[in-house]
Coordinates of C-alpha atoms in Angstrom, one line a residue:
X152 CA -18.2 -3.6 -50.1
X153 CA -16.5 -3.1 -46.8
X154 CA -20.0 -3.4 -45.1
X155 CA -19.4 -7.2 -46.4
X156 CA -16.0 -7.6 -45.4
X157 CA -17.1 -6.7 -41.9
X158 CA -19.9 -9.0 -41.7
X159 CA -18.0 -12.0 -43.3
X160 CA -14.7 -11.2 -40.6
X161 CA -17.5 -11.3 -37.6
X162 CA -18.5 -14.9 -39.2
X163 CA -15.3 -16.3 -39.3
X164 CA -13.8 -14.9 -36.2
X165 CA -16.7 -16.4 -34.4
X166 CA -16.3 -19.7 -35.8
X167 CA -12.9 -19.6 -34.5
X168 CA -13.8 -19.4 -31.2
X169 CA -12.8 -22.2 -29.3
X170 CA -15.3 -25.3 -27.9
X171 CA -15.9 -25.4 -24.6
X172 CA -18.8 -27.2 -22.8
X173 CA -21.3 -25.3 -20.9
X174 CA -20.9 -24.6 -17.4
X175 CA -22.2 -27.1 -14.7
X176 CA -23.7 -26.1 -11.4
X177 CA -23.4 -29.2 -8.6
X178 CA -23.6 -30.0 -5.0
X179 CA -20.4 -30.6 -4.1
X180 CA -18.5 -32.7 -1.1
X181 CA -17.8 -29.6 1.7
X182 CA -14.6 -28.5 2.3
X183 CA -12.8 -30.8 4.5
X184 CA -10.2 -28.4 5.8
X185 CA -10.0 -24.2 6.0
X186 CA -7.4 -21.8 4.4
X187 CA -5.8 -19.0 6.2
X188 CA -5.0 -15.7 5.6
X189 CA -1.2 -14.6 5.2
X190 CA -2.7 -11.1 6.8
X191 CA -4.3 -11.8 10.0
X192 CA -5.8 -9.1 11.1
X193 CA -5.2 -9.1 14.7
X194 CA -2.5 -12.2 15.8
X195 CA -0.7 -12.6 19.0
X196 CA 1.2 -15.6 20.4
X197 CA 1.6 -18.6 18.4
X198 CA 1.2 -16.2 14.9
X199 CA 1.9 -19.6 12.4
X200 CA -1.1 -21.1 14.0
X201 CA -3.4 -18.3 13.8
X202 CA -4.7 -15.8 11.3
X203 CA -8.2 -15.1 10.2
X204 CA -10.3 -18.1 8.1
X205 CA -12.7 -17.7 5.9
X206 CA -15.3 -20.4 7.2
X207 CA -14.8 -23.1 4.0
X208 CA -16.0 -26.1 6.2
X209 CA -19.1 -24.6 7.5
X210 CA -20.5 -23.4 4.7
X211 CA -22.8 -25.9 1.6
X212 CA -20.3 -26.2 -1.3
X213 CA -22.0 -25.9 -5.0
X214 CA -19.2 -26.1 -7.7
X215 CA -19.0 -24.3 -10.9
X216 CA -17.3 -25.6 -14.3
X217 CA -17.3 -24.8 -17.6
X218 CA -17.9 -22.0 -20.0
X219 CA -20.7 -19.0 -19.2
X220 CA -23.8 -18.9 -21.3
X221 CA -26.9 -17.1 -21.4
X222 CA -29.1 -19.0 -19.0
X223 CA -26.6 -20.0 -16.1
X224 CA -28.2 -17.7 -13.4
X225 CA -31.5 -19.8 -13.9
X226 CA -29.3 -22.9 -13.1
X227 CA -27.8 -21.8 -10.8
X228 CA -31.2 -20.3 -9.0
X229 CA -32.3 -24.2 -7.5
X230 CA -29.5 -24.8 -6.0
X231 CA -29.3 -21.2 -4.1
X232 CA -33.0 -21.9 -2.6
X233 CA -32.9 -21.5 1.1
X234 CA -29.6 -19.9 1.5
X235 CA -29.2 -17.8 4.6
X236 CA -28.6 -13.9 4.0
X237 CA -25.8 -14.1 5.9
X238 CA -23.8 -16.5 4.1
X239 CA -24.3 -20.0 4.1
X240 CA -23.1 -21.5 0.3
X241 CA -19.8 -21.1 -0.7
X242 CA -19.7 -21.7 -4.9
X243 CA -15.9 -22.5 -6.0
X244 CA -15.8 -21.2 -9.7
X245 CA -13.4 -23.1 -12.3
X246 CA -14.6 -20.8 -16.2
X247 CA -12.7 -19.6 -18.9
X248 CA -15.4 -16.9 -19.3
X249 CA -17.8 -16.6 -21.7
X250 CA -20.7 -14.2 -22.4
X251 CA -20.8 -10.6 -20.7
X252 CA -24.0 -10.0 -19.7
X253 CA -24.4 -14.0 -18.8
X254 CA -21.3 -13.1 -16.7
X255 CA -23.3 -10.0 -15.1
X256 CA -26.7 -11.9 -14.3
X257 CA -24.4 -14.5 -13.2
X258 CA -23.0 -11.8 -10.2
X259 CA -26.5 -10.9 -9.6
X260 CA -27.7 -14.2 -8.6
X261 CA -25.0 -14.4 -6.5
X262 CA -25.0 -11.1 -5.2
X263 CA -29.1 -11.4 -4.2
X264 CA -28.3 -15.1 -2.6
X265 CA -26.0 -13.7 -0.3
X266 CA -23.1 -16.5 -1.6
X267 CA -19.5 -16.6 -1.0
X268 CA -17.7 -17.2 -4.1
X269 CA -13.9 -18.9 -4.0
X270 CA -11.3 -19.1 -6.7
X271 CA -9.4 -22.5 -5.5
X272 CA -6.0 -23.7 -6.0
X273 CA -5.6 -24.6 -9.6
X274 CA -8.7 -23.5 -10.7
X275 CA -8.9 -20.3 -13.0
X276 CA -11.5 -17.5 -13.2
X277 CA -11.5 -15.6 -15.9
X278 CA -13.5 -12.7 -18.0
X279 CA -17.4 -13.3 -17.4
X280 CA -16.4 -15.7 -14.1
X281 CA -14.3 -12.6 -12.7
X282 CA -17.4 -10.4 -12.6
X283 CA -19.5 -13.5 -11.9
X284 CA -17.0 -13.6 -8.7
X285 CA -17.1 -10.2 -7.9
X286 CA -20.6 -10.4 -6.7
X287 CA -19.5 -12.9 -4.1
X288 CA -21.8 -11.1 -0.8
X289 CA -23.2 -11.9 2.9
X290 CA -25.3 -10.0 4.5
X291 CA -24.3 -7.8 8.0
X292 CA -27.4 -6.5 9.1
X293 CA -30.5 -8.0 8.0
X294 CA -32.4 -5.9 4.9
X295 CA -30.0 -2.8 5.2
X296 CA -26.3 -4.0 5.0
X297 CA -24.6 -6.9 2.9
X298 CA -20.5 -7.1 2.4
X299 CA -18.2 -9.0 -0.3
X300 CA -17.6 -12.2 0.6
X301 CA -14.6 -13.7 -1.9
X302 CA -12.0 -15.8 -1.4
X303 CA -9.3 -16.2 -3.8
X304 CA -6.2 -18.6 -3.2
X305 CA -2.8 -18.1 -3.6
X306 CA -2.8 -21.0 -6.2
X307 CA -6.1 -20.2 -8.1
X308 CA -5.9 -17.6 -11.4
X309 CA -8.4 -14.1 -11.7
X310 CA -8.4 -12.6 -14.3
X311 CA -10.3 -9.7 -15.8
X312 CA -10.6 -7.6 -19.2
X313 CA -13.2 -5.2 -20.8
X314 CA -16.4 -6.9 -22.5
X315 CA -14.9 -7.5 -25.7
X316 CA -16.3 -6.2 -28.9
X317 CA -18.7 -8.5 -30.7
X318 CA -17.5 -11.5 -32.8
X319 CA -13.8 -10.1 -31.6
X320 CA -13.8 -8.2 -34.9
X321 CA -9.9 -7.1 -36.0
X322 CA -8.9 -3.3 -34.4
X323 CA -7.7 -2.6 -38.2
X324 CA -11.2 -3.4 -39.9
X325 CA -12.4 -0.8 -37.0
X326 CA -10.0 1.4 -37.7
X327 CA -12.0 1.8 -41.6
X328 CA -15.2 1.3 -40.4
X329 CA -15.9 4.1 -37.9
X330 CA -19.6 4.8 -38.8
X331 CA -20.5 0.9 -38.4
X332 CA -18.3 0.5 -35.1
X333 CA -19.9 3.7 -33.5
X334 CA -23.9 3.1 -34.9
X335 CA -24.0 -1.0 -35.0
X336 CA -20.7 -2.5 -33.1
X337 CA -19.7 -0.7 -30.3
X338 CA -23.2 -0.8 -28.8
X339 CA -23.5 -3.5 -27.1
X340 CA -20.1 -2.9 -26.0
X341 CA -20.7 0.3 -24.6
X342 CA -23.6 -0.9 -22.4
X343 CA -21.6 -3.8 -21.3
X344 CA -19.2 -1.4 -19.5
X345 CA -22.4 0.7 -18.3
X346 CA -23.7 -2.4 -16.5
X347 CA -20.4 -2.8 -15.0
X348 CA -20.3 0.4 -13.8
X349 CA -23.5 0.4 -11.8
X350 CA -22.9 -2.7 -10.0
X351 CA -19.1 -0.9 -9.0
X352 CA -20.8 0.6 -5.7
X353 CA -23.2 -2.1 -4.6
X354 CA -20.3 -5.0 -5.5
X355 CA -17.7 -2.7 -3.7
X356 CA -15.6 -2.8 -7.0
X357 CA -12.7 -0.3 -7.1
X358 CA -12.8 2.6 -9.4
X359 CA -8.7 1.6 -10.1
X360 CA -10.2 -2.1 -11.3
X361 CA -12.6 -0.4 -13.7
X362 CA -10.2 1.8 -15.0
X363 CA -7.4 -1.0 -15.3
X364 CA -9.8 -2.9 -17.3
X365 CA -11.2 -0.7 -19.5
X366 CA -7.9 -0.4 -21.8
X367 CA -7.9 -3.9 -21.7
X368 CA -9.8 -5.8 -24.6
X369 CA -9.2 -9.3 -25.5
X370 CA -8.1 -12.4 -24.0
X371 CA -4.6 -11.4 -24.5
X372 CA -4.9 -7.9 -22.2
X373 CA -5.7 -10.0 -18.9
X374 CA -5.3 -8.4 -15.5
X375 CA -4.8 -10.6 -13.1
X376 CA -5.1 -10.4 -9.6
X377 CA -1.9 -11.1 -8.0
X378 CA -0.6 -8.7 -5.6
X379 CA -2.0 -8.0 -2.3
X380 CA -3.1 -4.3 -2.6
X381 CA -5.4 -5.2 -5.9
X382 CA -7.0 -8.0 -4.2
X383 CA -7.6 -5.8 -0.6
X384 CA -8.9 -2.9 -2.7
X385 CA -11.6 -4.7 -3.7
X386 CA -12.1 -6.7 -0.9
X387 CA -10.9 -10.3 -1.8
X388 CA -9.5 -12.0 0.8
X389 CA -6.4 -14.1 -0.1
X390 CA -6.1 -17.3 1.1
X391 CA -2.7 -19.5 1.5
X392 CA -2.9 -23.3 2.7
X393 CA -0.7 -22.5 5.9
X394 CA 1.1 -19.4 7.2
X395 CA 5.0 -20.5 7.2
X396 CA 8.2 -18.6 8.4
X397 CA 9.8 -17.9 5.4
X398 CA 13.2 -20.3 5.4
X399 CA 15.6 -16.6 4.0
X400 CA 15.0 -12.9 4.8
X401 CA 17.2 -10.2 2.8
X402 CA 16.7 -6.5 1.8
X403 CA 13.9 -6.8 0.0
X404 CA 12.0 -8.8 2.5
X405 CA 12.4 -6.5 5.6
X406 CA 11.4 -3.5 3.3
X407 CA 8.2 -5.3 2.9
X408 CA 7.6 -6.0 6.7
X409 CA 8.7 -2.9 7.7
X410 CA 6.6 -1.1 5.1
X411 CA 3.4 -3.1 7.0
X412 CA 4.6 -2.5 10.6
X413 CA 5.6 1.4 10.0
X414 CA 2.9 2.1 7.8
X415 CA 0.2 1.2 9.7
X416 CA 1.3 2.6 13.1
X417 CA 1.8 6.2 11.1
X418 CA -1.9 5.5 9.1
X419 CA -3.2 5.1 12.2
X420 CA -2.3 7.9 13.6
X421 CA -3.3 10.3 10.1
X422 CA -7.3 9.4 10.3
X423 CA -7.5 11.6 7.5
X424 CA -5.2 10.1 5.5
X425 CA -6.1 8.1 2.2
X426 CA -3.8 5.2 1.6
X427 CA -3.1 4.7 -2.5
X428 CA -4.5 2.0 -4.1
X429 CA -6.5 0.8 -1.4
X430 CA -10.4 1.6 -0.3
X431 CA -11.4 -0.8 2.6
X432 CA -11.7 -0.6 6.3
X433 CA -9.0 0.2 8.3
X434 CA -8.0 -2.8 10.8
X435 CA -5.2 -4.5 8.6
X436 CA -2.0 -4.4 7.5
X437 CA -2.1 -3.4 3.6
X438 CA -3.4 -0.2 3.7
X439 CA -0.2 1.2 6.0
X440 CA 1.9 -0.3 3.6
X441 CA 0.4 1.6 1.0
X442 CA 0.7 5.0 2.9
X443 CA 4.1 3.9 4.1
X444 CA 5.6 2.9 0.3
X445 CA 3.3 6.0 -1.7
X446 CA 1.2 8.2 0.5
X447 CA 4.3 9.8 2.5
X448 CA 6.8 10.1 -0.5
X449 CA 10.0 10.3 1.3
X450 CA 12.9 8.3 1.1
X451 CA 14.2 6.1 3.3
X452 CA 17.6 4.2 4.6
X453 CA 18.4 1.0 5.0
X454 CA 21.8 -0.4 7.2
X455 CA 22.8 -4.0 7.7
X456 CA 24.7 -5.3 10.4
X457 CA 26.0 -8.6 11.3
X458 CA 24.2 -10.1 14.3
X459 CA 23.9 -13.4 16.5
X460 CA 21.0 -14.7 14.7
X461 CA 22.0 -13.7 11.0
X462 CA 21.8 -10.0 9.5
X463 CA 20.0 -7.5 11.3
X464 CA 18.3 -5.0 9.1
X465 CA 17.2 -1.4 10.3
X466 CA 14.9 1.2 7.9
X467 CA 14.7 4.1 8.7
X468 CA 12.8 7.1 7.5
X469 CA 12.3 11.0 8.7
X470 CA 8.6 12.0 9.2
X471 CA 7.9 15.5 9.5
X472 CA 6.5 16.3 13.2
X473 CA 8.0 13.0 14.3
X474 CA 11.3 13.0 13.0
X475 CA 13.2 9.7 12.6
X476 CA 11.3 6.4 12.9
X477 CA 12.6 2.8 12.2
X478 CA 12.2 -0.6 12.0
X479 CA 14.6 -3.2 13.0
X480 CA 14.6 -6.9 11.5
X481 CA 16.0 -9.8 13.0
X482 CA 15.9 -13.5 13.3
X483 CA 14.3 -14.1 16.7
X484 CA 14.8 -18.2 17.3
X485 CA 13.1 -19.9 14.0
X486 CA 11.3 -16.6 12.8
X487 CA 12.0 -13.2 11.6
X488 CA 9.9 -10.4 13.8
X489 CA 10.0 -6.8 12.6
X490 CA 10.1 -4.4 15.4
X491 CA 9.0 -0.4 15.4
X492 CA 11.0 2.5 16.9
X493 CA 11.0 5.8 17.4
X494 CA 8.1 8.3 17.6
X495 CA 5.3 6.2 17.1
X496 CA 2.1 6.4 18.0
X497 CA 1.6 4.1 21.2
X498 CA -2.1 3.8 21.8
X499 CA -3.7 2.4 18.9
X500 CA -4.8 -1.4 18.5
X501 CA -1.7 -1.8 16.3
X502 CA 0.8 -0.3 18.6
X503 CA -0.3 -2.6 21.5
X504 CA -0.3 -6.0 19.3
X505 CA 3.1 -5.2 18.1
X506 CA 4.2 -4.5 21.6
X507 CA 2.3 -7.9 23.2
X508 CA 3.4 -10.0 20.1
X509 CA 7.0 -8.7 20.3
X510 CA 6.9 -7.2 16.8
X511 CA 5.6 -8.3 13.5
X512 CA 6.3 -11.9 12.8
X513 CA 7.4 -11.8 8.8
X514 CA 5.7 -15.3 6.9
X515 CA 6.9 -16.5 3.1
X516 CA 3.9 -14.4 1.9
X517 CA 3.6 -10.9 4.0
X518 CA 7.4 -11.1 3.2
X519 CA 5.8 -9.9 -0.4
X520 CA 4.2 -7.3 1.2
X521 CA 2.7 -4.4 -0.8
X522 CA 4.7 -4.7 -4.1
X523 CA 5.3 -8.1 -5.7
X524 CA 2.7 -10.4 -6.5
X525 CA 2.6 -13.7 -4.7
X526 CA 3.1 -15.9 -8.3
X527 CA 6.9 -14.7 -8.1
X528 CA 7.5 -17.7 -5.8
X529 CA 9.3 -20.5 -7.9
X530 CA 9.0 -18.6 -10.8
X531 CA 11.4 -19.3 -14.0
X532 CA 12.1 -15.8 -14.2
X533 CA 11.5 -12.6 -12.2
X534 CA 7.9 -11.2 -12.5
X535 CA 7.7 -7.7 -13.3
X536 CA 4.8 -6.5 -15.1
X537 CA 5.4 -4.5 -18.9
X538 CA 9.6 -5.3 -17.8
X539 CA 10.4 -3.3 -21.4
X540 CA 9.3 -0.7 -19.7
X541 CA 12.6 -1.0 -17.4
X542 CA 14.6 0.5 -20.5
X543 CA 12.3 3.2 -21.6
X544 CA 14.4 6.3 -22.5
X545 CA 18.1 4.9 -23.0
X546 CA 19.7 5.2 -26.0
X547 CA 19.1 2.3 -28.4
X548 CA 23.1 2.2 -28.9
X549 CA 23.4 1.1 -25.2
X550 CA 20.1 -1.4 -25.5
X551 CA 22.1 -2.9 -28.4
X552 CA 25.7 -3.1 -27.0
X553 CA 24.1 -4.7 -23.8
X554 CA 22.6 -7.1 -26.3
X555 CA 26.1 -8.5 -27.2
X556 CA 27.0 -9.1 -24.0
X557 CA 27.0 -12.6 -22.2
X558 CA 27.4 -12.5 -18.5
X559 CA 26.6 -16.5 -18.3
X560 CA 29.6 -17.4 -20.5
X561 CA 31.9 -19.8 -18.8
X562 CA 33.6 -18.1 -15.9
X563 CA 31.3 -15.1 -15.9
X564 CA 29.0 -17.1 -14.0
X565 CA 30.9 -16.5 -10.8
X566 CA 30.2 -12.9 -11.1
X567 CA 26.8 -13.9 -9.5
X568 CA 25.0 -17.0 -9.5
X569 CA 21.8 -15.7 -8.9
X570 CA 22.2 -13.3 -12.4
X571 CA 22.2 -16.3 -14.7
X572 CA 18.7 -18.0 -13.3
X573 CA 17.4 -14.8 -14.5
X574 CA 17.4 -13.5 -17.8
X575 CA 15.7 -10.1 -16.8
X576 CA 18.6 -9.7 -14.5
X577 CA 21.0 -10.8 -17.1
X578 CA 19.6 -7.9 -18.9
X579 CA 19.9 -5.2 -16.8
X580 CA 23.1 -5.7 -15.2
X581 CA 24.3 -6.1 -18.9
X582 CA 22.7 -2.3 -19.8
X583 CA 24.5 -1.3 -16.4
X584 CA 27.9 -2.5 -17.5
X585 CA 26.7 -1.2 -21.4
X586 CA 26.0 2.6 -19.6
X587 CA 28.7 2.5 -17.6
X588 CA 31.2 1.7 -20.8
X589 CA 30.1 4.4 -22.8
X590 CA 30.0 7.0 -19.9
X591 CA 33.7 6.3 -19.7
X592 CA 35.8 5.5 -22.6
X593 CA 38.6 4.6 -20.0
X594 CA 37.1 1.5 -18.1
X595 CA 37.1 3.6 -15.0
X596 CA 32.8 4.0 -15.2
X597 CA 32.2 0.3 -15.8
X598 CA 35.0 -0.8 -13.3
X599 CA 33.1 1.7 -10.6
X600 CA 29.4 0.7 -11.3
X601 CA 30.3 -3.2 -11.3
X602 CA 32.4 -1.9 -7.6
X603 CA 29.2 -0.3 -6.8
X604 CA 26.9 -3.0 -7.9
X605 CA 29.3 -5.9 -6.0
X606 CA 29.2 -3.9 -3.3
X607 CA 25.2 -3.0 -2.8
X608 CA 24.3 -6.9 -3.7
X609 CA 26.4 -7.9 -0.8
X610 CA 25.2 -5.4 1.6
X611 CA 21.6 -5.9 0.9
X612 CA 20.6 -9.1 -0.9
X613 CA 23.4 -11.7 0.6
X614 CA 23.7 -13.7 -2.7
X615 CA 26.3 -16.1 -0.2
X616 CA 22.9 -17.3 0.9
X617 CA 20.6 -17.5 -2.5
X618 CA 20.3 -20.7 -3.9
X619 CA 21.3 -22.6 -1.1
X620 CA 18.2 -22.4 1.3
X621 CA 15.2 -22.4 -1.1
X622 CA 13.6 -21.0 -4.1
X623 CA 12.4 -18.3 -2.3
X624 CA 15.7 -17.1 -1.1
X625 CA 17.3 -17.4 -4.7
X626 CA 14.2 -15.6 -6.2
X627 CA 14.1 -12.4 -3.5
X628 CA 18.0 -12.2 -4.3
X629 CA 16.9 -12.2 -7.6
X630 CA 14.6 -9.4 -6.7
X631 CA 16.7 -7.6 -4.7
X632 CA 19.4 -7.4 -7.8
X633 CA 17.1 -6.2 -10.2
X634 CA 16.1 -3.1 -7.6
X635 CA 19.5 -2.6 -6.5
X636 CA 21.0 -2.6 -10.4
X637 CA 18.2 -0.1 -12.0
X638 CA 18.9 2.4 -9.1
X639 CA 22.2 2.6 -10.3
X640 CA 21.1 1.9 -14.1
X641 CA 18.6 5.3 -13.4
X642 CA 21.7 7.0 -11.8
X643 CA 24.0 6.2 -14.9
X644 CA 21.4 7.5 -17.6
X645 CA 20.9 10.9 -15.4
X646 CA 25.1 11.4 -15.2
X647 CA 27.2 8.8 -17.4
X648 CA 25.3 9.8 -20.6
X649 CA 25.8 13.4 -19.8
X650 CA 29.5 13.6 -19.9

C-alpha cells in the first residue's frame, strides 16, 4: 500500500538525519573588545574611528552550541534569571538548527528576558537558531515598549527556510499522497508557519522575510542574510570589526555612496514616502538608498573625469519639482567622500552632517551599499543570487555558441584580466560576443559591441587598477563588468535578434 510506502520513507529519511549533539547553554568570558557598525548613524570628524556599537563588553555573555531540541528554553531559563529588561545578556548563538517549535520557544525565552542575541564571526545560525535569533529584544520604556536587539557580523552565517515538512518526506511521494499530506502531514507544518506568523509583529519580522521563506523548504532553499537592506528591514544591526577606507573606488562603488547620500537627503524631504524593502525608523542611511535605487524609478547618469586625486565620478539624476541633482565622488587625501548637489533639501539632520562632515566618507563596506551582499569580498567568483536567471529569454542557439567560446585561451587573456578570475563574467561577455555574432553575419555587430564593451569597462570600472590594489578592487571591477556587459547583452536581445 502507498500508506506503507509513506510511513516506511518517513522512517528512513529520519534515520538519515545527521548526528549532532544537543545544544549547550554556558556562561561565557565577556567580550573583550566591541564591533562597529559600517552605517553609523550620525558620524562627523574622525568617521573611521566612530560609528554606532552595539555594547558587546558591557553586557553578561551566555554562549549557545549545538543542535535545537525540545527542552532548550528550560535550559536556557537559569541562566536568564535576573536579567535587566533593558538589556543586560548578550547570548552569541553557534546551531545548525533543529526542531521548529523548540526553535520558537527558544525566541520566546529570549524575547520575555529582554536578551540581545549575536551571530559572531565564524559562527553559523541557521533554521530553528534563525528564529531563535530573531527574538533577540530590550526593553525602551518599562512594561509598554521593548525593541530588537540583534547583532549579526559580517563574518557570521543566518540563515532561514520554512519549517520543513515532517521526517523531510520526498515532494514526489507528496505529489501521490494528497489526502495523507493535507489530513496527517502538512499539519504540523501548517501550524509551524501560523506560529511564525504571530510572533511577525511583536519580533518586528518583515512581511518580505516571511514571504521569502515560505517558498523555501529544506536545508538546500537557505536565505541568508547578506545584504544590508534584508538585515535593516528587520532590524539586525550588522557589525564589521573596524570601519576602513576602502584601498579602490570605481563605478560601481560611487553608485552605492551616492545612492545613500542622494537617497536619503530626497527621503527626507518625502515624509510620506515608503522606501522598498525596508520598514524601520528613519535616521540612517539604507532606507534612502532604497528610495534612491527603487522608490523614484528614473534613470540616472554617470560621467568620469580625470582628476588630481584619481577619477572623479559625478551621478546625476532629474527629480521632478527639483530638477537635476548629483553627487560627486572623489578621493579627498586617504579617503573617498561623496558630496551632494543641486536642489536638495538643506535643513534636515542629514543635510547638515553632510555639510559639517564635508560629504559622505565611503568605507570597504557602505561601498556595497544597498545592492550586493557583503560575502562578495574575496570571493572565488562573483555573487549573484539565481545567476541563470541572467540568460532567461535568449535563444538557446546563442547560450550554446557562447558555450564554445574560450575567452581565457592563451592571448585572449589580455582582452581583460579581470574576465578570466571570473567565470560568471566569462559567461556573459561570451553570450555578448555570441549575440552580437548572430545579429550581424558580417563581424560588424560583434566588432561594435566588444568597441562598446572596451570602451564602457574603461570609462567606468578602470580594470588598469583591478588586481593590482586588492581583492576588493579586482572583485568590484569584476562587478562593474558584469553590470556594464548585460546592459549591453539586454540591448543586443531587444535589437540584434530582431534584424
Amino acid at each position: 500500500m502507498r500508506t506503507g510506502l509513506f510511513v516506511a520513507a518517513v522512517l528512513l529519511t529520519a534515520s538519515l538525519a545527521p548526528l549532532t549533539r544537543a545544544a549547550e547553554f554556558y556562561e561565557a568570558e565577556a567580550f573583550a573588545t566591541d564591533y562597529v557598525s559600517p552605517f553609523p548613524k550620525s558620524t562627523v570628524g574622525d568617521y573611521f574611528a566612530s560609528g554606532y556599537k552595539p555594547g558587546l563588553p558591557a553586557l553578561r555573555h551566555i554562549r549557545m552550541e549545538g543542535r535545537i531540541e525540545q527542552g532548550d528554553a528550560a535550559k536556557l531559563a537559569p541562566l536568564l534569571q535576573g536579567a535587566d529588561p533593558f538589556g543586560s545578556i548578550v547570548l552569541s548563538m553557534n546551531s545548525p538548527g533543529g526542531n521548529f517549535e523548540a526553535g520558537i520557544k527558544l525566541g520566546d525565552a529570549i524575547a520575555q528576558a529582554s536578551v540581545m542575541t549575536f551571530v559572531g564571526p565564524g559562527d553559523e545560525c541557521l533554521s530553528s537558531c534563525a528564529f531563535a535569533f530573531l527574538g533577540g529584544q530590550q526593553m525602551v520604556i518599562r512594561g509598554v515598549l521593548t525593541a530588537p536587539a540583534r547583532v549579526l557580523h559580517v563574518g557570521g552565517t543566518l540563515g532561514l527556510h520554512a519549517p520543513s515538512l515532517p521526517g523531510k518526506v520526498p515532494a514526489a511521494l507528496l505529489e501521490t499522497e494528497a489526502a495523507v499530506l493535507l489530513a496527517d502531514v502538512a499539519k504540523p507544518t501548517r501550524e509551524n508557519i501560523q506560529d511564525l506568523q504571530r510572533r511577525s509583529g511583536p519580533w518586528q519580522i518583515s512581511p518580505n522575510l516571511l514571504f521569502e521563506i515560505l517558498g523555501r523548504v529544506g536545508a538546500s532553499e537557505f536565505l541568508y542574510i547578506d545584504r544590508w537592506h534584508e538585515a535593516y528591514e528587520n532590524e539586525i544591526l550588522v557589525v564589521a570589526d573596524a570601519i576602513r577606507p576602502p584601498p579602490h573606488v570605481g563605478m560601481i562603488e560611487a553608485l552605492q555612496g551616492c545612492s545613500l547620500v542622494l537617497g536619503t537627503l530626497l527621503w527626507e524631504a518625502n515624509p510620506t514616502a515608503g522606501a522598498p524593502y525596508y520598514t524601520g525608523v528613519r535616521d540612517d542611511w539604507l532606507p534612502g538608498a532604497a528610495f534612491f535605487r527603487f522608490g523614484l524609478g528614473q534613470a540616472f547618469d554617470v560621467a568620469v573625469v580625470e582628476g588630481d586625486g584619481g577619477p572623479v565620478y559625478t551621478i546625476t539624476q532629474v527629480i521632478g519639482g527639483r530638477g537635476t541633482v548629483a553627487c560627486e565622488v572623489r578621493r579627498v587625501g586617504e579617503t573617498w567622500t561623496a558630496t551632494p548637489s543641486g536642489d536638495l533639501p538643506t535643513t534636515s539632520d542629514m543635510a547638515r552632517l553632510l555639510k559639517e562632515g564635508g560629504g559622505l566618507v565611503l568605507n570597504s563596506k557602505s561601498a556595497l551599499g544597498f545592492g550586493l551582499p557583503w560575502p562578495v569580498i574575496g570571493a572565488s567568483d562573483l555573487y549573484v543570487r539565481d545567476a541563470e536567471r541572467l540568460w532567461e529569454g535568449l535563444p538557446p542557439d546563442i547560450l550554446a555558441a557562447a558555450d564554445e567560446l574560450d575567452l581565457c585561451e592563451g592571448d585572449q587573456q589580455a582582452i581583460w584580466s579581470v574576465v578570466c578570475r571570473f567565470p560568471l563574467l566569462q559567461r556573459s561577455v561570451a553570450v555578448l560576443d555570441a549575440l552580437a555574432d548572430a545579429g550581424r553575419a558580417d563581424l560588424t555587430g560583434a566588432a561594435q559591441a566588444r568597441a562598446t564593451w572596451s570602451a564602457d569597462i574603461e570609462r567606468l570600472c578602470r580594470p588598469q587598477e583591478a588586481g593590482f590594489k586588492s581583492p576588493i578592487a579586482e572583485t568590484m571591477a569584476g562587478y562593474c563588468g558584469l553590470s556594464v556587459t548585460h546592459a549591453l547583452i539586454r540591448e543586443g536581445a531587444h535589437t540584434w535578434l530582431a534584424k
